[in-house]
Amino acid sequence: MDVNGTAYRSIWLADDGRQVEIIDQTRLPHEFSVITLTTLDQAVTAIRDMQVRGAPLIGATAAYGFCLGLHQGTTDNVLEEVARVLVACRPTAVNLRWAVQRMLAVLLPLPEQDRLQTAYTEAAAICEEDVATNAALGGHGAELIRAIREKKGKNGPVNILTHCNAGWLATVDWGTALAPVFRASQDGIPVHVWVDETRPRNQGAHLTAWELVSAGIDHHLIVDNAGGHLMQHGKVDICIVGTDRTAASGDVCNKIGTYLKALAALDNRIPFYVALPGSTIDWEISDGVGEIPIEERDQDEVLVVQGLCGDKVDGVHIAPPETPAANPAFDVTPARLVTGLITERGICPASTEGLLSLYPERK
Ligand code: MRU
């Protein structure tokens, strides 16, 4: 996507063909800075400390992190250790495991001397596929937005509510939940986005709002608790969110707070769609609530709010010093609350049958 007239992806190979460059998402929206990753350790830090985040981008970074790890050696033992270290970075987004398993499956059968070069080729393929996948799902999702616009006539823009950041920064490019919005906007459909700030890390305020400003798309930032009220008053036409892991049953795990939005949407008969690439489906899991591991992050993310103080980014402590915080980072929205899943292969009901109709090879 475009940043001040320059086309960017969220991750790319450096000119030397060895190092990897990322946008430091912990600095946005106040500072646009690029970090160069040279070692496996740096890739691990980037994922764990959320310099990169969003399920598809975590997978792409793990693929390139794998390449960086192979500079230490290319024996089976090194490959397995690199895989173990990467998979342990963050537990919920299944794209991490998916990307690492894909790298292992391609590399382990090869002679050791061919593994490093092939690793880079495979990581690049994962990134290219991510871009194509998200562009395709954006096209399918934009048709939903177009249909709402046609029904509304000239009664204002299509109002879309989204949670967390599922825009291009969460993927290699385009995004998941925001891909339909970017596409609809490019197609000339008037859209307006309600951006949940998404406590505690405020990915909505920091990242989604920044992406929408850059794309020139009309939006308002709202506190996480405002969505239900807006829905009751007819101000939301459709909700579109992303997912970090989709169970084979259609249950979706996404940023904490997504479940409450889905409940409010159902109560107000507002369509609630989840946009995802096939790499986010965990075919081994059918009970999302019972089986998807939920990441518990540091309590300081809840207790200390980051923002611009004067001209410097700083943290503000918001609770009594004695008060501890709990910080589950994701929740699961059961399939029965989801109107449909928007994938690169089309839109389907959130159910095993729905998913299998689009991915018949999984039968
Ligand atoms: O903790 P994060 O910022 O990695 O969480 C990201 C999300 O929850 C996104 O909505 C999700 O990855 C799907 S978007 C591509």
Coordinates of C-alpha atoms and ligand atoms in Angstrom, one line a residue:
M1 CA 0.0 0.0 0.0
D2 CA 0.9 3.6 -0.4
V3 CA 2.7 5.6 2.3
N4 CA 3.3 9.2 1.3
G5 CA 3.5 8.3 -2.4
T6 CA 5.8 5.2 -1.9
A7 CA 4.5 1.7 -2.3
Y8 CA 5.3 -0.4 0.7
R9 CA 4.7 -4.0 1.9
S10 CA 5.0 -4.8 5.6
I11 CA 8.0 -7.1 5.1
W12 CA 10.6 -7.4 2.3
L13 CA 14.0 -8.8 1.5
A14 CA 16.8 -6.2 1.8
D15 CA 18.9 -5.3 -1.2
D16 CA 21.7 -7.7 -0.1
G17 CA 19.3 -10.6 -0.6
R18 CA 20.0 -11.9 2.9
Q19 CA 18.6 -9.5 5.6
V20 CA 14.9 -8.8 6.0
E21 CA 13.2 -5.4 6.5
I22 CA 10.1 -4.7 8.4
I23 CA 8.1 -1.6 9.4
D24 CA 8.3 -1.2 13.2
Q25 CA 4.6 -1.3 14.2
T26 CA 5.3 -0.4 17.8
R27 CA 6.3 3.1 16.6
L28 CA 3.2 3.9 14.5
P29 CA 1.3 6.1 14.1
H30 CA 3.8 8.7 15.5
E31 CA 6.9 7.5 13.6
F32 CA 7.4 5.5 10.4
S33 CA 10.6 3.5 10.9
V34 CA 12.1 0.4 9.2
I35 CA 14.1 -2.2 11.1
T36 CA 16.6 -4.6 9.5
L37 CA 16.5 -8.1 10.8
T38 CA 19.8 -9.9 10.5
T39 CA 19.5 -12.9 12.9
L40 CA 16.9 -15.4 14.0
D41 CA 17.0 -13.8 17.5
Q42 CA 16.0 -10.5 15.9
A43 CA 13.1 -12.1 14.0
V44 CA 11.9 -13.8 17.3
T45 CA 12.0 -10.4 19.1
A46 CA 10.1 -8.8 16.3
I47 CA 7.3 -11.3 16.5
R48 CA 7.2 -11.6 20.3
D49 CA 7.4 -7.8 21.0
M50 CA 4.9 -7.1 18.2
Q51 CA 7.1 -5.0 15.9
V52 CA 5.3 -7.2 13.5
R53 CA 1.9 -8.6 14.3
G54 CA -1.3 -9.8 12.6
A55 CA -1.6 -13.5 11.8
P56 CA -0.5 -13.6 8.2
L57 CA 2.4 -11.2 8.8
I58 CA 3.6 -13.3 11.8
G59 CA 3.7 -16.3 9.4
A60 CA 5.6 -14.4 6.7
T61 CA 8.1 -13.1 9.3
A62 CA 8.6 -16.6 10.7
A63 CA 9.4 -17.8 7.1
Y64 CA 12.1 -15.2 6.7
G65 CA 13.2 -15.8 10.3
F66 CA 13.7 -19.4 9.3
C67 CA 16.0 -18.2 6.5
L68 CA 18.0 -16.1 8.9
G69 CA 18.3 -19.1 11.3
L70 CA 19.8 -21.3 8.6
H71 CA 22.9 -19.0 8.4
Q72 CA 23.9 -20.9 11.5
G73 CA 23.8 -24.2 9.7
T74 CA 21.5 -26.3 7.6
T75 CA 21.5 -29.7 9.3
D76 CA 18.3 -31.4 10.3
N77 CA 19.0 -30.5 13.9
V78 CA 19.4 -26.8 13.1
L79 CA 16.2 -26.8 11.1
E80 CA 14.2 -28.5 13.9
E81 CA 15.6 -26.1 16.5
V82 CA 14.9 -23.0 14.4
A83 CA 11.3 -24.3 13.9
R84 CA 10.9 -24.9 17.7
V85 CA 12.1 -21.4 18.6
L86 CA 9.9 -19.7 16.0
V87 CA 6.7 -21.7 16.9
A88 CA 7.1 -20.7 20.6
C89 CA 7.0 -17.0 19.9
R90 CA 3.2 -16.5 20.0
P91 CA 0.7 -19.2 20.6
T92 CA -2.6 -18.2 19.0
A93 CA -2.1 -17.2 15.4
V94 CA -1.9 -20.5 13.5
N95 CA -0.2 -18.9 10.5
L96 CA 3.0 -19.1 12.5
R97 CA 2.9 -22.9 12.8
W98 CA 1.6 -23.2 9.2
A99 CA 4.5 -21.2 7.8
V100 CA 7.1 -23.1 9.9
Q101 CA 5.7 -26.5 8.9
R102 CA 5.7 -25.4 5.3
M103 CA 9.3 -24.5 5.4
L104 CA 10.2 -27.7 7.1
A105 CA 8.3 -29.8 4.6
V106 CA 10.1 -28.1 1.7
L107 CA 13.6 -28.1 3.2
L108 CA 14.0 -31.4 5.1
P109 CA 13.9 -33.6 2.0
L110 CA 16.7 -31.5 0.3
P111 CA 20.4 -32.0 0.5
E112 CA 21.9 -29.7 3.1
Q113 CA 23.8 -27.5 0.6
D114 CA 20.5 -26.5 -1.2
R115 CA 18.5 -25.6 1.9
L116 CA 19.5 -22.0 2.5
Q117 CA 18.7 -20.8 -1.0
T118 CA 15.5 -22.8 -1.2
A119 CA 14.4 -21.3 2.1
Y120 CA 14.6 -17.8 0.7
T121 CA 12.7 -18.9 -2.4
E122 CA 10.0 -20.5 -0.2
A123 CA 9.7 -17.5 2.1
A124 CA 9.3 -15.2 -0.9
A125 CA 6.6 -17.5 -2.2
I126 CA 4.7 -17.4 1.1
C127 CA 4.8 -13.6 0.9
E128 CA 3.6 -13.4 -2.8
E129 CA 0.8 -15.9 -2.1
D130 CA -0.3 -13.8 0.9
V131 CA -0.6 -10.7 -1.3
A132 CA -2.5 -12.5 -4.0
T133 CA -4.8 -14.3 -1.4
N134 CA -5.7 -11.0 0.3
A135 CA -6.3 -9.2 -2.9
A136 CA -8.7 -12.0 -3.9
L137 CA -10.6 -12.0 -0.7
G138 CA -10.8 -8.2 -0.9
G139 CA -12.6 -8.6 -4.2
H140 CA -15.1 -11.0 -2.7
G141 CA -15.7 -8.9 0.3
A142 CA -16.1 -5.7 -1.8
E143 CA -19.1 -7.3 -3.5
L144 CA -20.8 -7.5 -0.1
I145 CA -20.1 -3.8 0.4
R146 CA -21.3 -3.0 -3.1
A147 CA -24.6 -4.9 -2.4
I148 CA -25.2 -2.9 0.8
R149 CA -24.6 0.3 -1.1
E150 CA -27.0 -0.6 -3.8
K151 CA -29.7 -1.4 -1.2
K152 CA -29.1 1.9 0.6
G153 CA -29.2 3.9 -2.5
K154 CA -27.8 7.4 -1.9
N155 CA -28.5 7.2 1.8
G156 CA -24.9 7.8 2.9
P157 CA -21.8 5.7 2.7
V158 CA -21.6 2.0 3.7
N159 CA -20.7 2.0 7.5
I160 CA -18.3 -0.8 8.4
L161 CA -17.2 -1.6 11.9
T162 CA -13.9 -3.3 12.4
H163 CA -11.9 -4.4 15.4
C164 CA -8.1 -4.5 16.0
N165 CA -5.9 -4.1 12.9
A166 CA -6.7 -6.4 10.0
G167 CA -5.4 -4.0 7.4
W168 CA -2.3 -4.3 5.2
L169 CA 0.0 -4.0 8.2
A170 CA -1.4 -7.3 9.6
T171 CA -0.5 -9.1 6.4
V172 CA 2.2 -8.7 3.7
D173 CA -0.2 -6.4 1.8
W174 CA -3.9 -5.6 1.4
G175 CA -5.0 -7.0 4.8
T176 CA -7.9 -9.3 5.5
A177 CA -10.9 -7.4 7.0
L178 CA -9.8 -4.2 5.5
A179 CA -9.0 -5.6 2.0
P180 CA -12.7 -5.4 1.0
V181 CA -12.8 -1.8 2.3
F182 CA -9.6 -0.8 0.4
R183 CA -11.0 -2.4 -2.7
A184 CA -14.5 -0.9 -2.4
S185 CA -13.0 2.5 -1.9
Q186 CA -10.8 2.1 -5.0
D187 CA -13.9 1.0 -6.9
G188 CA -15.5 4.3 -6.0
I189 CA -18.0 2.9 -3.4
P190 CA -18.4 5.5 -0.6
V191 CA -17.4 3.8 2.7
H192 CA -17.0 5.0 6.3
V193 CA -15.2 2.9 8.9
W194 CA -15.9 2.7 12.7
V195 CA -12.5 1.9 14.1
D196 CA -12.5 0.2 17.5
E197 CA -9.5 1.5 19.4
T198 CA -8.8 -2.1 20.6
R199 CA -7.5 -2.0 24.1
P200 CA -5.1 -2.8 25.5
R201 CA -2.5 -2.3 22.7
N202 CA -4.8 0.0 20.6
Q203 CA -4.1 -1.5 17.2
G204 CA -7.2 0.2 15.9
A205 CA -6.1 3.7 17.1
H206 CA -2.5 3.2 16.2
L207 CA -2.5 1.1 13.0
T208 CA -6.0 0.9 11.4
A209 CA -6.6 4.7 11.8
W210 CA -3.1 5.3 10.3
E211 CA -3.8 3.0 7.3
L212 CA -7.2 4.7 6.7
V213 CA -5.6 8.2 6.9
S214 CA -3.0 7.1 4.4
A215 CA -5.6 5.6 2.1
G216 CA -7.9 8.7 2.4
I217 CA -10.8 6.6 3.7
D218 CA -13.4 8.3 5.9
H219 CA -13.4 6.9 9.4
H220 CA -13.9 7.6 13.1
L221 CA -12.1 6.1 16.0
I222 CA -14.4 4.8 18.7
V223 CA -13.9 3.3 22.2
D224 CA -14.3 -0.4 22.3
N225 CA -17.6 -0.2 24.1
A226 CA -19.3 2.1 21.6
G227 CA -20.1 -0.5 18.9
G228 CA -23.4 -1.8 20.5
H229 CA -24.8 1.7 20.8
L230 CA -23.9 2.5 17.2
M231 CA -25.6 -0.7 16.0
Q232 CA -28.8 0.0 18.0
H233 CA -29.0 3.4 16.2
G234 CA -28.6 2.1 12.7
K235 CA -25.1 3.5 12.2
V236 CA -23.4 0.2 11.3
D237 CA -24.3 -1.6 8.1
I238 CA -21.8 -4.5 8.4
C239 CA -19.0 -5.7 10.7
I240 CA -15.9 -7.2 9.2
V241 CA -13.1 -8.5 11.3
G242 CA -10.0 -10.8 10.8
T243 CA -9.1 -14.0 12.6
D244 CA -5.9 -15.5 14.0
R245 CA -7.2 -19.0 13.9
T246 CA -10.3 -20.4 12.4
A247 CA -11.5 -23.8 13.6
A248 CA -12.7 -26.3 11.0
S249 CA -16.2 -25.8 12.5
G250 CA -16.1 -22.1 11.6
D251 CA -15.4 -20.8 15.1
V252 CA -13.1 -17.8 14.8
C253 CA -10.4 -16.6 17.3
N254 CA -9.6 -12.9 17.0
K255 CA -8.4 -10.0 19.1
I256 CA -10.0 -9.8 22.5
G257 CA -13.4 -8.0 22.3
T258 CA -14.4 -9.5 18.9
Y259 CA -16.9 -11.9 20.6
L260 CA -18.8 -9.0 22.2
K261 CA -19.1 -7.2 18.8
A262 CA -20.5 -10.4 17.3
L263 CA -23.1 -10.7 20.1
A264 CA -24.2 -7.1 19.6
A265 CA -24.4 -7.6 15.8
L266 CA -26.6 -10.6 16.2
D267 CA -28.9 -8.7 18.6
N268 CA -29.2 -5.9 16.0
R269 CA -29.4 -8.1 12.9
I270 CA -26.3 -6.7 11.5
P271 CA -24.2 -9.0 9.2
F272 CA -21.0 -10.0 11.0
Y273 CA -18.3 -11.3 8.5
V274 CA -14.9 -12.6 9.2
A275 CA -12.2 -12.3 6.5
L276 CA -9.4 -14.9 6.3
P277 CA -6.8 -16.5 4.1
G278 CA -6.9 -20.3 4.0
S279 CA -3.6 -20.4 6.0
T280 CA -5.6 -19.2 9.0
I281 CA -7.8 -22.3 9.1
D282 CA -6.7 -24.9 11.7
W283 CA -8.2 -28.1 10.2
E284 CA -7.2 -30.1 13.4
I285 CA -9.5 -28.1 15.7
S286 CA -13.3 -28.2 15.7
D287 CA -14.1 -26.6 19.1
G288 CA -12.7 -23.1 19.0
V289 CA -13.5 -22.2 22.6
G290 CA -12.2 -25.4 24.1
E291 CA -9.2 -26.0 21.9
I292 CA -7.6 -22.7 20.6
P293 CA -4.7 -21.6 22.9
I294 CA -5.3 -18.0 24.1
E295 CA -2.2 -15.9 24.5
E296 CA -1.9 -14.2 27.9
R297 CA 0.3 -11.1 27.6
D298 CA 2.1 -8.9 30.1
Q299 CA -0.1 -7.0 32.5
D300 CA 1.7 -3.8 31.7
E301 CA -0.1 -3.6 28.4
V302 CA -3.3 -3.0 30.3
L303 CA -1.8 -0.9 33.1
V304 CA 0.3 1.4 31.0
V305 CA -1.2 3.2 28.0
Q306 CA 1.2 4.3 25.3
G307 CA 0.8 7.6 23.5
L308 CA 2.3 10.8 22.3
C309 CA 3.2 13.1 25.2
G310 CA 4.3 16.4 23.8
D311 CA 6.7 15.3 21.1
K312 CA 7.7 12.0 22.7
V313 CA 6.0 8.6 22.9
D314 CA 5.6 7.6 26.5
G315 CA 3.5 5.4 28.8
V316 CA 0.9 6.6 31.4
H317 CA 0.1 4.3 34.3
I318 CA -3.7 4.3 34.7
A319 CA -4.5 2.2 37.8
P320 CA -3.5 2.2 41.5
P321 CA 0.0 0.8 41.7
E322 CA -1.3 -2.2 43.8
T323 CA -3.9 -3.3 41.2
P324 CA -2.9 -6.3 39.1
A325 CA -4.2 -6.8 35.5
A326 CA -5.2 -9.8 33.5
N327 CA -4.5 -9.6 29.8
P328 CA -6.0 -12.4 27.6
A329 CA -5.1 -11.2 24.1
F330 CA -7.8 -13.1 22.0
D331 CA -11.3 -14.5 22.3
V332 CA -13.3 -17.0 20.3
T333 CA -16.5 -16.1 18.4
P334 CA -18.6 -19.2 17.9
A335 CA -19.6 -20.0 14.3
R336 CA -23.3 -19.5 15.1
L337 CA -22.6 -15.7 15.5
V338 CA -20.8 -15.4 12.2
T339 CA -22.8 -14.5 9.1
G340 CA -20.1 -15.7 6.7
L341 CA -16.4 -16.3 6.1
I342 CA -14.8 -14.2 3.3
T343 CA -11.9 -16.2 1.9
E344 CA -9.7 -16.0 -1.2
R345 CA -12.0 -18.7 -2.8
G346 CA -15.2 -16.9 -2.1
I347 CA -17.7 -16.5 0.8
C348 CA -19.1 -19.4 2.7
P349 CA -21.2 -20.1 5.8
A350 CA -19.2 -20.4 9.0
S351 CA -19.5 -24.1 9.3
T352 CA -17.6 -27.3 8.5
E353 CA -19.8 -27.8 5.4
G354 CA -19.2 -24.2 4.4
L355 CA -15.5 -24.4 4.7
L356 CA -15.3 -27.8 3.0
S357 CA -17.4 -26.4 0.0
L358 CA -14.5 -24.0 -0.6
Y359 CA -11.6 -26.3 0.4
P360 CA -12.9 -29.7 -0.9
E361 CA -9.3 -31.1 -0.8
R362 CA -9.6 -31.1 3.0
K363 CA -12.5 -33.6 3.0
Ligands
MRU1 O1 -2.1 -9.3 18.7 P1 -2.2 -9.0 17.2 O2 -2.1 -7.5 16.9 O3 -1.2 -9.8 16.4 O4 -3.6 -9.4 16.8 C1 -4.0 -9.3 15.4 C2 -5.4 -9.6 15.2 O5 -6.2 -10.0 16.1 C3 -6.0 -9.5 13.8 O6 -7.3 -9.1 13.8 C4 -5.8 -10.9 13.2 O7 -4.4 -11.2 13.1 C5 -6.4 -11.1 11.9 S1 -5.9 -9.9 10.7 C6 -4.9 -10.3 9.6

